Amino acid sequence: MSNVRVRFAPSPTGFFHIGSARTALFNWLYARHTGGTFVLRIEDTDKERNTDEALKVLLDGMKWMGMDWDEGPDVGGPYGPYFQSQRQPIYDEYLKKLEDAGRTYEKDGAIWFKLEGERYTAYDDYLKAEIEKVKAEPVIIDDAVRGRVERAEEKDFVLVRKDGSPVFHFVNVVDDIAMGITHVIRGEDHLSNTSKHVELFKAFGVEPPKFAHIPLILKEEGSGKMSKRDKGALIEEYESRGFLAAAVRNYISLLGWNPKDEREKMDIGEIIELFDFPGINKGNSRFDEKKLSALNAEYLRELNIESFSFLARPLLNEAGVVNEEVDEDYLQAVLTLCQPKARSLDTLSELCGYFFLEDYSMDEKTGGKIAKKTDPKELLSEVLPILQSIEKFDAESLKTALETHAEDNNQKVFAYFPALRYATSGQGGGPDLLPMLAVMGRERVINRIQRFIG
Ligand code: GLU
């Protein structure tokens, strides 16, 4: 085990946003890559928003994506508690250290952090008043993603509010120290806070961790950051939309990172092996639903039929295509035909609905095309007795019987195919016809043809 200790430090809001999921994933990947420790710390200082349900959404989302934590809620660990709301004694102790070092003062009921440096007054355009500023030494952040960032704080800042609650900067740094965090991997929106954080580390006499600020995820169109209202923004929705966790995880790993080659579909072992800071992009990444769907389709095709059916059944059920009475063998036989064409599970009902429902829609364009060339009813009346009488209703026997019939009538066997497909599925395309008829079974096929002939 290495001494790397990283943390994901979410403030539960009731949503598991793709940006947070990406931060969690990068931390998790880095811990697994280095053989370090992944800590989950809940920054739940906002009592109104940080409810149990909000926490559950987050933990469920992480578990669904396959991220496990070595220390944190449920599992505990030597640096607990892992909820900021339960760490007040630790904050009191650390505040005392700053007080003892003469780095705090009280003003307007709040406790302030005193920056080191020369003090002077300046006119503040925003406040329209003279204010005290500090000429502090600039803080240099050697960011693993951004490179060298230099920034000087100019104003003292609050550590503990009037109501006694400690502010984010203070508890965040205290916990990183108390939990022995070695690397802080977080969203770029926190880069502007980092100089404050480094000042605090210095005041505590502690070497700051290595920072890695990861760039934003932009929405699919436009220049804005992806917000929770954008499609695809919430992890908790992917599962119900029938996305595979492994595909979503693979996709999110590529939002702002790549293995510096063309590879996109990678199993989690490969991603862990390749993941490192030099692979994190400086530029923003953009959410791309098409790329996610394409990856998801690749993962779907790889599933064995039992797993595919296990995931597909609830969605087909919800779409009203199957119910509990649909036989698992029949479902699996159908899905074996449809799986190669599936892009996501939530569009599967459009692909294979006619295998289960008798009121499947008839594609008029296809119907028109077929009727132009042949009389489908006549063709089907011709082959109906064959379908009724062949001994075994499997693809092989159907092929032999239909070929023989075609030859006897100086026809090509394919002449019968469009009408057969159209009558039994309402479609112009789909899985290979004869295996499709075989799966549907004699009774269903004959009924459908008879109904079509009228
Ligand atoms: N609670 C902060 C957030 O959710 C954590 C920031 C950090 O990782 O330091 O943004």
Coordinates of C-alpha atoms and ligand atoms in Angstrom, one line a residue:
M1 CA 0.0 0.0 0.0
S2 CA 1.3 3.4 -0.9
N3 CA 1.0 6.5 1.3
V4 CA -1.3 8.3 -1.2
R5 CA -4.5 9.4 0.5
V6 CA -7.1 11.1 -1.6
R7 CA -10.6 12.1 -0.7
F8 CA -13.9 12.9 -2.3
A9 CA -15.6 15.5 -0.2
P10 CA -19.1 16.1 -1.5
S11 CA -21.8 18.2 0.0
P12 CA -25.0 16.2 -0.5
T13 CA -27.6 18.2 -2.4
G14 CA -30.1 15.5 -3.4
F15 CA -28.5 15.0 -6.8
F16 CA -25.4 13.1 -8.0
H17 CA -24.2 15.5 -10.7
I18 CA -21.9 14.2 -13.4
G19 CA -19.3 16.7 -12.4
S20 CA -19.2 15.4 -8.9
A21 CA -19.2 11.8 -10.1
R22 CA -16.2 12.6 -12.3
T23 CA -14.4 14.2 -9.3
A24 CA -15.2 11.1 -7.3
L25 CA -14.1 8.8 -10.1
F26 CA -10.8 10.5 -10.7
N27 CA -10.0 10.3 -6.9
W28 CA -11.0 6.7 -6.8
L29 CA -8.9 5.9 -9.9
Y30 CA -5.9 7.7 -8.6
A31 CA -6.2 5.8 -5.3
R32 CA -6.5 2.4 -7.1
H33 CA -3.8 3.3 -9.5
T34 CA -1.3 4.2 -6.8
G35 CA -2.4 1.6 -4.3
G36 CA -3.4 4.4 -2.0
T37 CA -6.4 5.1 0.2
F38 CA -9.7 6.6 -1.0
V39 CA -11.5 8.5 1.7
L40 CA -15.2 9.6 1.4
R41 CA -15.8 12.6 3.6
I42 CA -19.2 14.2 3.8
E43 CA -19.2 18.0 3.9
D44 CA -22.6 18.2 5.4
T45 CA -22.4 21.6 7.2
D46 CA -25.5 22.9 5.5
K47 CA -28.1 21.2 7.7
E48 CA -31.1 22.0 5.6
R49 CA -29.9 20.6 2.3
N50 CA -27.9 17.7 3.7
T51 CA -30.6 15.3 4.5
D52 CA -30.4 11.5 4.8
E53 CA -32.1 11.1 1.4
A54 CA -29.6 13.4 -0.2
L55 CA -26.8 11.3 1.2
K56 CA -28.5 8.1 -0.1
V57 CA -28.6 9.5 -3.6
L58 CA -24.9 10.1 -3.5
L59 CA -23.9 6.8 -1.9
D60 CA -26.2 4.8 -4.2
G61 CA -24.7 6.6 -7.2
M62 CA -21.2 5.9 -6.2
K63 CA -22.0 2.2 -5.5
W64 CA -23.8 1.9 -8.8
M65 CA -20.7 3.2 -10.6
G66 CA -18.6 0.6 -8.7
M67 CA -16.7 3.0 -6.6
D68 CA -15.9 1.7 -3.1
W69 CA -14.3 3.7 -0.4
D70 CA -11.7 2.6 2.1
E71 CA -12.7 5.0 4.8
G72 CA -16.0 6.9 5.2
P73 CA -19.7 6.4 5.9
D74 CA -20.7 2.8 6.6
V75 CA -17.1 1.5 6.6
G76 CA -15.6 3.9 9.2
G77 CA -11.8 4.2 9.5
P78 CA -9.1 5.5 11.8
Y79 CA -9.6 9.2 10.9
G80 CA -13.4 9.5 11.6
P81 CA -16.0 10.6 12.0
Y82 CA -16.3 11.1 8.3
F83 CA -19.2 13.6 8.5
Q84 CA -18.2 17.2 9.1
S85 CA -21.3 17.7 11.1
Q86 CA -19.8 15.3 13.7
R87 CA -16.3 16.8 13.8
Q88 CA -16.9 20.0 15.9
P89 CA -14.4 19.0 18.6
I90 CA -11.7 18.7 16.0
Y91 CA -12.5 22.1 14.6
D92 CA -12.4 23.6 18.1
E93 CA -9.0 22.1 18.7
Y94 CA -7.6 23.4 15.4
L95 CA -9.1 26.9 15.9
K96 CA -7.3 27.0 19.3
K97 CA -4.0 26.3 17.5
L98 CA -4.6 29.4 15.3
E99 CA -5.6 31.4 18.2
D100 CA -2.5 30.4 20.2
A101 CA -0.4 31.3 17.2
G102 CA -2.0 34.8 17.1
R103 CA -3.6 34.2 13.7
T104 CA -7.2 35.0 14.6
Y105 CA -9.2 38.0 15.8
E106 CA -12.8 38.7 16.5
K107 CA -14.8 41.3 14.5
D108 CA -18.6 41.7 14.4
G109 CA -19.1 38.5 16.3
A110 CA -17.2 36.4 13.8
I111 CA -13.7 34.9 14.1
W112 CA -11.4 36.0 11.3
F113 CA -8.2 34.6 10.0
K114 CA -5.3 37.0 10.0
L115 CA -3.1 37.0 6.9
E116 CA 0.5 37.7 7.3
G117 CA 1.9 40.8 5.5
E118 CA 1.9 44.5 5.5
R119 CA -1.5 46.2 6.1
Y120 CA -2.7 49.2 4.3
T121 CA -6.0 50.9 3.5
A122 CA -7.3 51.1 -0.1
Y123 CA -10.5 52.3 -1.6
D124 CA -12.8 49.5 -2.6
D125 CA -15.0 50.4 -5.7
Y126 CA -17.5 47.7 -4.9
L127 CA -18.0 48.5 -1.2
K128 CA -17.5 52.2 -1.9
A129 CA -15.4 52.5 1.2
E130 CA -11.9 52.5 2.5
I131 CA -10.9 49.0 3.5
E132 CA -7.9 47.3 5.0
K133 CA -5.8 45.2 2.7
V134 CA -2.8 43.0 3.2
K135 CA 0.3 42.8 1.1
A136 CA 0.8 39.1 1.6
E137 CA 3.4 37.0 -0.1
P138 CA 1.9 35.4 -3.2
V139 CA 0.9 31.8 -2.9
I140 CA 2.3 29.5 -5.5
I141 CA 0.3 26.5 -6.4
D142 CA 2.1 23.9 -8.4
D143 CA -1.1 22.3 -9.8
A144 CA -0.7 18.9 -11.3
V145 CA -3.2 19.9 -14.1
R146 CA -2.9 23.7 -14.4
G147 CA 0.8 24.0 -13.8
R148 CA 2.1 26.9 -11.8
V149 CA -0.6 29.2 -10.5
E150 CA 0.3 32.3 -8.5
R151 CA -2.1 34.3 -6.5
A152 CA -2.0 36.6 -3.5
E153 CA -4.8 36.9 -0.9
E154 CA -5.5 40.5 0.0
K155 CA -8.1 40.2 2.7
D156 CA -8.4 38.4 5.9
F157 CA -11.3 36.0 5.8
V158 CA -13.9 34.6 8.3
L159 CA -13.2 31.2 9.9
V160 CA -16.2 30.9 12.2
R161 CA -19.5 32.8 11.6
K162 CA -21.4 34.8 14.1
D163 CA -23.7 31.8 14.7
G164 CA -20.7 29.6 15.6
S165 CA -20.7 27.6 12.4
P166 CA -17.2 27.2 10.8
V167 CA -16.8 28.1 7.1
F168 CA -16.0 25.8 4.3
H169 CA -12.4 26.9 3.8
F170 CA -11.5 26.2 7.4
V171 CA -13.1 22.8 7.9
N172 CA -12.0 21.7 4.5
V173 CA -8.3 22.4 5.3
V174 CA -8.6 21.1 8.9
D175 CA -10.0 17.8 7.6
D176 CA -7.4 17.5 4.9
I177 CA -4.7 17.9 7.6
A178 CA -6.4 15.7 10.2
M179 CA -7.1 13.0 7.7
G180 CA -3.6 13.1 6.3
I181 CA -4.7 13.9 2.7
T182 CA -1.8 13.9 0.3
H183 CA -3.5 14.9 -3.0
V184 CA -6.5 17.1 -3.5
I185 CA -8.2 16.3 -6.8
R186 CA -11.3 18.5 -7.3
G187 CA -13.1 20.7 -9.8
E188 CA -11.5 23.8 -11.2
D189 CA -14.2 25.9 -9.6
H190 CA -12.2 25.5 -6.4
L191 CA -8.9 26.8 -7.8
S192 CA -9.9 30.3 -6.7
N193 CA -10.2 29.1 -3.1
T194 CA -6.9 27.4 -3.1
S195 CA -4.8 30.4 -2.1
K196 CA -6.9 30.7 1.0
H197 CA -6.4 27.1 1.7
V198 CA -2.7 27.2 1.2
E199 CA -2.5 30.2 3.6
L200 CA -4.3 28.1 6.2
F201 CA -2.0 25.1 5.7
K202 CA 1.0 27.5 6.2
A203 CA -0.6 28.9 9.4
F204 CA -0.9 25.4 10.7
G205 CA 2.7 24.7 9.8
V206 CA 1.7 21.9 7.5
E207 CA 2.9 21.2 4.0
P208 CA -0.1 21.6 1.6
P209 CA -1.2 18.5 -0.3
K210 CA -0.5 18.3 -4.1
F211 CA -3.4 19.9 -5.9
A212 CA -5.0 18.8 -9.2
H213 CA -7.8 21.0 -10.4
I214 CA -9.8 19.3 -13.1
P215 CA -11.5 21.3 -15.8
L216 CA -15.2 21.8 -16.3
I217 CA -17.7 19.7 -18.1
L218 CA -19.5 21.8 -20.7
K219 CA -23.0 21.1 -21.8
E220 CA -23.6 19.5 -25.1
E221 CA -24.4 22.7 -26.9
G222 CA -23.2 26.2 -26.0
S223 CA -20.4 27.3 -23.8
G224 CA -22.0 26.9 -20.3
K225 CA -21.1 24.4 -17.6
M226 CA -23.3 21.4 -17.5
S227 CA -26.1 22.1 -15.0
K228 CA -28.4 19.7 -13.2
R229 CA -31.2 20.5 -15.6
D230 CA -29.2 19.3 -18.7
K231 CA -30.0 15.9 -20.0
G232 CA -27.4 13.4 -18.9
A233 CA -26.3 15.5 -15.9
L234 CA -27.7 13.2 -13.1
I235 CA -26.1 9.8 -12.4
E236 CA -29.2 8.5 -10.7
E237 CA -31.1 8.8 -14.1
Y238 CA -28.8 6.6 -16.0
E239 CA -29.8 3.4 -14.3
S240 CA -33.5 3.9 -15.0
R241 CA -32.7 4.8 -18.6
G242 CA -31.1 1.4 -18.9
F243 CA -27.5 2.5 -19.2
L244 CA -24.8 0.1 -18.1
A245 CA -22.8 1.3 -15.1
A246 CA -19.5 0.1 -16.7
A247 CA -20.3 2.1 -19.9
V248 CA -21.2 5.3 -17.9
R249 CA -18.0 4.9 -15.8
N250 CA -15.9 4.4 -18.9
Y251 CA -17.4 7.4 -20.5
I252 CA -17.0 9.7 -17.5
S253 CA -13.4 8.6 -17.1
L254 CA -12.9 10.1 -20.6
L255 CA -14.4 13.5 -19.6
G256 CA -11.1 15.4 -19.1
W257 CA -8.7 12.5 -19.2
N258 CA -7.4 10.1 -21.9
P259 CA -4.7 7.5 -22.1
K260 CA -2.9 9.6 -24.8
D261 CA -3.9 7.2 -27.6
E262 CA -7.0 6.5 -29.5
R263 CA -8.4 4.0 -27.0
E264 CA -11.9 4.7 -25.8
K265 CA -13.5 1.5 -24.7
M266 CA -11.4 0.2 -21.8
D267 CA -12.3 -2.1 -19.0
I268 CA -11.9 -0.8 -15.5
G269 CA -8.6 -2.6 -14.9
E270 CA -7.0 -0.9 -17.9
I271 CA -8.3 2.5 -16.8
I272 CA -6.9 2.0 -13.4
E273 CA -3.6 1.0 -14.8
L274 CA -3.4 4.0 -17.2
F275 CA -4.9 6.7 -15.1
D276 CA -2.5 9.4 -14.0
F277 CA -2.2 13.2 -13.8
P278 CA -0.4 13.8 -17.0
G279 CA -3.4 12.3 -18.8
I280 CA -5.7 14.9 -17.4
N281 CA -6.6 17.6 -20.0
K282 CA -6.1 21.3 -19.3
G283 CA -9.0 22.3 -21.5
N284 CA -12.6 21.8 -20.7
S285 CA -14.4 18.7 -21.9
R286 CA -17.8 18.6 -23.4
F287 CA -20.6 16.2 -22.7
D288 CA -21.4 14.1 -25.8
E289 CA -24.5 11.9 -25.5
K290 CA -23.8 10.2 -28.8
K291 CA -20.4 9.0 -27.7
L292 CA -21.9 7.8 -24.4
S293 CA -24.6 5.9 -26.3
A294 CA -22.1 4.4 -28.7
L295 CA -19.9 3.2 -25.8
N296 CA -23.0 1.9 -24.1
A297 CA -24.0 -0.1 -27.2
E298 CA -20.5 -1.7 -27.3
Y299 CA -20.9 -2.8 -23.7
L300 CA -24.4 -4.0 -24.3
R301 CA -23.3 -6.3 -27.1
E302 CA -20.8 -7.9 -24.8
L303 CA -23.2 -9.0 -22.2
N304 CA -24.2 -12.6 -22.0
I305 CA -27.8 -13.2 -22.7
E306 CA -28.8 -13.9 -19.1
S307 CA -27.4 -10.5 -17.9
F308 CA -28.8 -8.7 -21.0
S309 CA -32.3 -10.1 -20.3
F310 CA -32.0 -9.3 -16.6
L311 CA -31.4 -5.7 -17.4
A312 CA -33.8 -5.5 -20.3
R313 CA -36.9 -7.1 -18.7
P314 CA -37.8 -4.3 -16.3
L315 CA -37.5 -1.7 -19.1
L316 CA -39.6 -3.7 -21.5
N317 CA -42.1 -4.3 -18.7
E318 CA -42.3 -0.6 -18.1
A319 CA -42.8 0.1 -21.8
G320 CA -45.7 -2.3 -21.7
V321 CA -44.0 -4.8 -24.1
V322 CA -43.7 -7.7 -21.7
N323 CA -45.3 -8.7 -18.5
E324 CA -44.4 -11.3 -15.8
E325 CA -46.1 -14.0 -17.9
V326 CA -43.7 -13.7 -20.8
D327 CA -41.6 -16.8 -20.7
E328 CA -37.9 -16.2 -19.9
D329 CA -36.8 -18.6 -22.7
Y330 CA -38.8 -16.7 -25.2
L331 CA -37.5 -13.4 -24.0
Q332 CA -33.9 -14.6 -24.2
A333 CA -34.4 -16.0 -27.7
V334 CA -35.9 -12.7 -28.8
L335 CA -33.1 -10.7 -27.2
T336 CA -30.4 -12.9 -28.7
L337 CA -31.7 -11.6 -32.1
C338 CA -32.0 -8.0 -31.0
Q339 CA -28.9 -7.5 -28.8
P340 CA -26.5 -6.9 -31.8
K341 CA -28.7 -4.0 -32.9
A342 CA -29.4 -2.5 -29.4
R343 CA -27.9 0.9 -28.6
S344 CA -29.5 1.4 -25.2
L345 CA -32.0 -0.6 -23.2
D346 CA -34.6 2.1 -23.2
T347 CA -34.9 2.0 -27.0
L348 CA -35.1 -1.8 -27.0
S349 CA -38.9 -1.8 -27.0
E350 CA -39.0 -0.2 -30.4
L351 CA -36.6 -2.8 -31.7
C352 CA -38.3 -5.9 -30.5
G353 CA -41.8 -4.9 -29.4
Y354 CA -43.5 -6.8 -32.2
F355 CA -42.2 -10.1 -30.9
F356 CA -44.5 -9.7 -28.0
L357 CA -47.4 -7.5 -29.0
E358 CA -50.1 -8.4 -31.6
D359 CA -51.0 -4.7 -32.3
Y360 CA -47.6 -3.9 -33.7
S361 CA -47.7 -1.0 -36.2
M362 CA -47.4 -1.6 -39.9
D363 CA -44.8 0.7 -41.5
E364 CA -46.7 2.1 -44.5
K365 CA -43.8 3.0 -46.6
T366 CA -42.5 -0.6 -46.5
G367 CA -46.0 -1.9 -47.2
G368 CA -46.3 0.4 -50.3
K369 CA -42.9 -0.7 -51.6
I370 CA -43.7 -4.4 -51.3
A371 CA -47.1 -4.0 -52.9
K372 CA -45.6 -2.2 -55.9
K373 CA -43.5 -5.2 -56.9
T374 CA -45.7 -8.1 -55.8
D375 CA -49.0 -9.1 -54.4
P376 CA -47.9 -10.0 -50.9
K377 CA -51.2 -11.6 -50.0
E378 CA -50.9 -14.0 -52.9
L379 CA -47.3 -14.8 -52.1
L380 CA -48.2 -15.5 -48.5
S381 CA -51.2 -17.6 -49.4
E382 CA -48.8 -19.7 -51.4
V383 CA -46.4 -20.3 -48.6
L384 CA -48.9 -20.6 -45.7
P385 CA -49.6 -24.3 -46.2
I386 CA -45.8 -25.0 -46.1
L387 CA -45.5 -23.1 -42.8
Q388 CA -48.4 -25.1 -41.5
S389 CA -47.1 -28.4 -42.5
I390 CA -43.4 -28.5 -42.1
E391 CA -42.3 -30.8 -39.4
K392 CA -39.9 -28.7 -37.5
F393 CA -40.4 -24.9 -37.3
D394 CA -36.8 -24.0 -37.2
A395 CA -34.6 -21.7 -39.4
E396 CA -33.0 -24.7 -41.1
S397 CA -36.2 -26.5 -42.0
L398 CA -37.9 -23.2 -43.1
K399 CA -35.0 -22.5 -45.4
T400 CA -35.1 -25.9 -47.1
A401 CA -38.9 -25.9 -47.4
L402 CA -39.1 -22.4 -48.8
E403 CA -36.2 -23.0 -51.2
T404 CA -37.8 -26.1 -52.6
H405 CA -41.1 -24.3 -53.0
A406 CA -39.4 -21.4 -54.8
E407 CA -37.5 -23.7 -57.1
D408 CA -40.7 -25.6 -58.0
N409 CA -42.3 -22.2 -59.0
N410 CA -39.2 -20.8 -60.8
Q411 CA -38.8 -18.2 -58.1
K412 CA -35.9 -17.0 -55.9
V413 CA -36.5 -17.7 -52.3
F414 CA -35.9 -14.1 -51.4
A415 CA -39.0 -13.1 -53.4
Y416 CA -41.1 -14.3 -50.4
F417 CA -39.0 -12.6 -47.7
P418 CA -40.2 -9.0 -47.7
A419 CA -43.8 -10.0 -47.4
L420 CA -43.1 -12.6 -44.7
R421 CA -41.3 -10.0 -42.7
Y422 CA -43.8 -7.3 -43.2
A423 CA -46.8 -9.5 -42.3
T424 CA -45.2 -10.8 -39.2
S425 CA -43.5 -7.7 -37.9
G426 CA -44.9 -4.7 -39.7
Q427 CA -41.3 -3.7 -40.5
G428 CA -39.0 -3.6 -43.5
G429 CA -35.9 -4.5 -41.5
G430 CA -34.8 -6.4 -38.4
P431 CA -33.0 -9.6 -37.5
D432 CA -32.4 -12.3 -40.1
L433 CA -35.8 -13.4 -41.2
L434 CA -35.8 -17.1 -40.8
P435 CA -34.3 -17.2 -37.3
M436 CA -36.8 -14.5 -36.4
L437 CA -39.8 -16.6 -37.7
A438 CA -38.3 -19.6 -35.8
V439 CA -38.2 -17.7 -32.6
M440 CA -41.7 -16.3 -33.0
G441 CA -42.9 -19.9 -33.5
R442 CA -45.4 -21.5 -35.8
E443 CA -48.6 -20.4 -34.1
R444 CA -47.7 -16.8 -33.9
V445 CA -46.4 -16.6 -37.4
I446 CA -49.4 -18.4 -38.9
N447 CA -51.9 -16.3 -37.0
R448 CA -50.1 -13.1 -38.2
I449 CA -50.0 -14.2 -41.8
Q450 CA -53.7 -15.2 -41.8
R451 CA -54.7 -11.9 -40.2
F452 CA -52.6 -10.1 -42.9
I453 CA -54.2 -12.0 -45.7
G454 CA -57.6 -11.3 -44.2
Ligands
GLU1 N1 -17.5 20.2 -0.4 C1 -16.8 20.7 -1.5 C2 -17.5 20.6 -2.8 O1 -18.4 19.8 -2.8 C3 -15.4 20.0 -1.5 C4 -14.3 20.7 -2.2 C5 -13.0 20.0 -2.2 O2 -13.0 18.9 -2.8 O3 -12.1 20.5 -1.6 O4 -17.3 21.2 -3.7

